C-alpha positions as MATLAB code, in Angstrom:
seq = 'XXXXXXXXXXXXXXXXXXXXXXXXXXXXXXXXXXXXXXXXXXXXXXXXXXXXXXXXXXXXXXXXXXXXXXXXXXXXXXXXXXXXXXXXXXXXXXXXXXXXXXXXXXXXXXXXXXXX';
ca = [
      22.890    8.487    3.100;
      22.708    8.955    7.040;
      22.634   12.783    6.398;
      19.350   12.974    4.372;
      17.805    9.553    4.840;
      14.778    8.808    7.075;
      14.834    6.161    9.662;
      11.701    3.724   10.787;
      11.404    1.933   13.689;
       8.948   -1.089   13.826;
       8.075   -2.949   16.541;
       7.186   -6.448   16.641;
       3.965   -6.963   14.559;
       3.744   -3.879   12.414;
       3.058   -3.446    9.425;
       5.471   -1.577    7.713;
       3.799   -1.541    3.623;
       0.656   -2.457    2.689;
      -0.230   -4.653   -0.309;
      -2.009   -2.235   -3.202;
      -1.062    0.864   -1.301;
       0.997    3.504   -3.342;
       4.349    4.385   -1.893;
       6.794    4.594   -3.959;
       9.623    4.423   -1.444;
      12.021    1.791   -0.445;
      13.221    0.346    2.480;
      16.760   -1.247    3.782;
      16.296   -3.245    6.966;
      19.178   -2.106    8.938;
      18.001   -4.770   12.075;
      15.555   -6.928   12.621;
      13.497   -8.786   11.053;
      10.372   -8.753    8.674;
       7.912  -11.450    6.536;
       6.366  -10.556    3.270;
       2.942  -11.870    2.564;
       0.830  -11.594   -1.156;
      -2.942  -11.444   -0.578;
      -4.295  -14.955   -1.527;
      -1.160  -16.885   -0.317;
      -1.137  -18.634    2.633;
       1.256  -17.587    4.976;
       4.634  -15.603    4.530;
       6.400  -15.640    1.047;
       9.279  -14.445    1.715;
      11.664  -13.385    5.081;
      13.881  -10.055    5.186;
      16.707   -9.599    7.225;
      19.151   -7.332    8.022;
      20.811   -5.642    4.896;
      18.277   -6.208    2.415;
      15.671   -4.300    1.124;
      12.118   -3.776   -0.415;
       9.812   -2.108   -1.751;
      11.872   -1.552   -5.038;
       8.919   -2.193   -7.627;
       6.978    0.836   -6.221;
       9.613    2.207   -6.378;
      11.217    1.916   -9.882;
       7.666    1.701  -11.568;
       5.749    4.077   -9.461;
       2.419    1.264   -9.346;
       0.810    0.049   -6.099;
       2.907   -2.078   -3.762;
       2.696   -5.893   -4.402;
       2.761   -7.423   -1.064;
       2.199   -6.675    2.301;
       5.465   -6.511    4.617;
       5.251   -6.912    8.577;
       8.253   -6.784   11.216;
       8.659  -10.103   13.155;
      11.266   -8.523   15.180;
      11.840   -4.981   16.463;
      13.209   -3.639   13.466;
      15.567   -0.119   12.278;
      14.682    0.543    8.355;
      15.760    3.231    6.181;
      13.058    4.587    3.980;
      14.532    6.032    0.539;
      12.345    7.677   -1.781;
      12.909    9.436   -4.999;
      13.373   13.028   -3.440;
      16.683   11.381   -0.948;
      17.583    9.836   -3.814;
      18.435   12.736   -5.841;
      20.320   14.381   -2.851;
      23.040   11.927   -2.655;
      26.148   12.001   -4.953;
      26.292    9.701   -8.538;
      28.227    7.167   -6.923;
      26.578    6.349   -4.312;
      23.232    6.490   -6.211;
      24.986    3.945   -9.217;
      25.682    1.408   -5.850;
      22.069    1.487   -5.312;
      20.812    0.980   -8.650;
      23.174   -1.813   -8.825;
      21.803   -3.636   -5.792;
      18.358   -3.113   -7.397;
      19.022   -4.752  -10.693;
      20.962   -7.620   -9.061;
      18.236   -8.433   -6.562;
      15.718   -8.286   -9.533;
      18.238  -10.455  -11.823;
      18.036  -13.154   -9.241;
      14.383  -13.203   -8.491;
      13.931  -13.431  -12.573;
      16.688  -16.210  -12.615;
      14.596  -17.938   -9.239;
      11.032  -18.005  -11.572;
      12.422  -19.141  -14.116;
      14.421  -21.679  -13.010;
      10.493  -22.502  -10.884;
       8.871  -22.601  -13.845;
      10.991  -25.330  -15.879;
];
C-alpha cells in the first residue's frame, strides 16, 4: 500500500471531508485524531482514531459524502481511492473489503439494536 498510496497530513482543526461533497476516496487515520459531525446534529457524532477509517460510503456507492470529518489532533491519513485500489495485489485488496463490510456489519447491528 505504502508504494502507491497517498498520504495527508492534517493539522489540528482541519477539515479533512466535507459533508455533501463528492469524493469518492477513503481514508485510514494512521495518527491522530479526528470528530465526525452530520449537518443538523449538534456536536460530534462520532470520534476516529488511529487505525480506523472513513469515508467508505463515497466510496463503495460513489454518492456525496454524509458527514463532515475534522482532525482534533495533528493527524497522518492515507487516502485510497478506486485508481490505488486497483494497483495493489487481490489479497491485499480482499483484507480491505473485509474491514469495510465488518465496520458496516457493526454500524447496521449498532441501529438496530438503537432502534428496538
Amino acid at each position: 500500500i505504502v508504494a502507491h498510496a497517498h498520504f495527508y497530513h492534517a493539522m489540528q482543526k482541519d477539515q479533512i471531508i466535507e459533508q455533501g461533497t463528492l469524493d469518492t476516496s477513503f481514508y485510514v487515520l494512521m495518527s491522530g485524531k479526528a470528530d465526525v459531525f452530520i449537518d443538523g446534529v449538534e456536536g460530534s457524532v462520532a470520534e476516529i482514531s488511529p487505525g480506523e477509517f472513513f469515508g467508505e460510503l463515497s466510496f463503495l456507492l460513489n454518492r456525496p459524502r454524509s458527514s463532515t470529518v475534522k482532525a482534533t489532533k495533528e493527524s497522518v491519513l492515507i487516502r485510497l481511492d478506486r485508481q490505488l485500489l486497483g494497483k495493489l495485489n487481490a489479497d491485499i485488496r480482499e483484507k480491505i473489503k473485509d474491514q469495510i463490510i465488518v465496520k458496516l456489519a457493526n454500524l447496521l447491528e449498532f441501529k438496530n439494536k438503537k432502534a428496538r
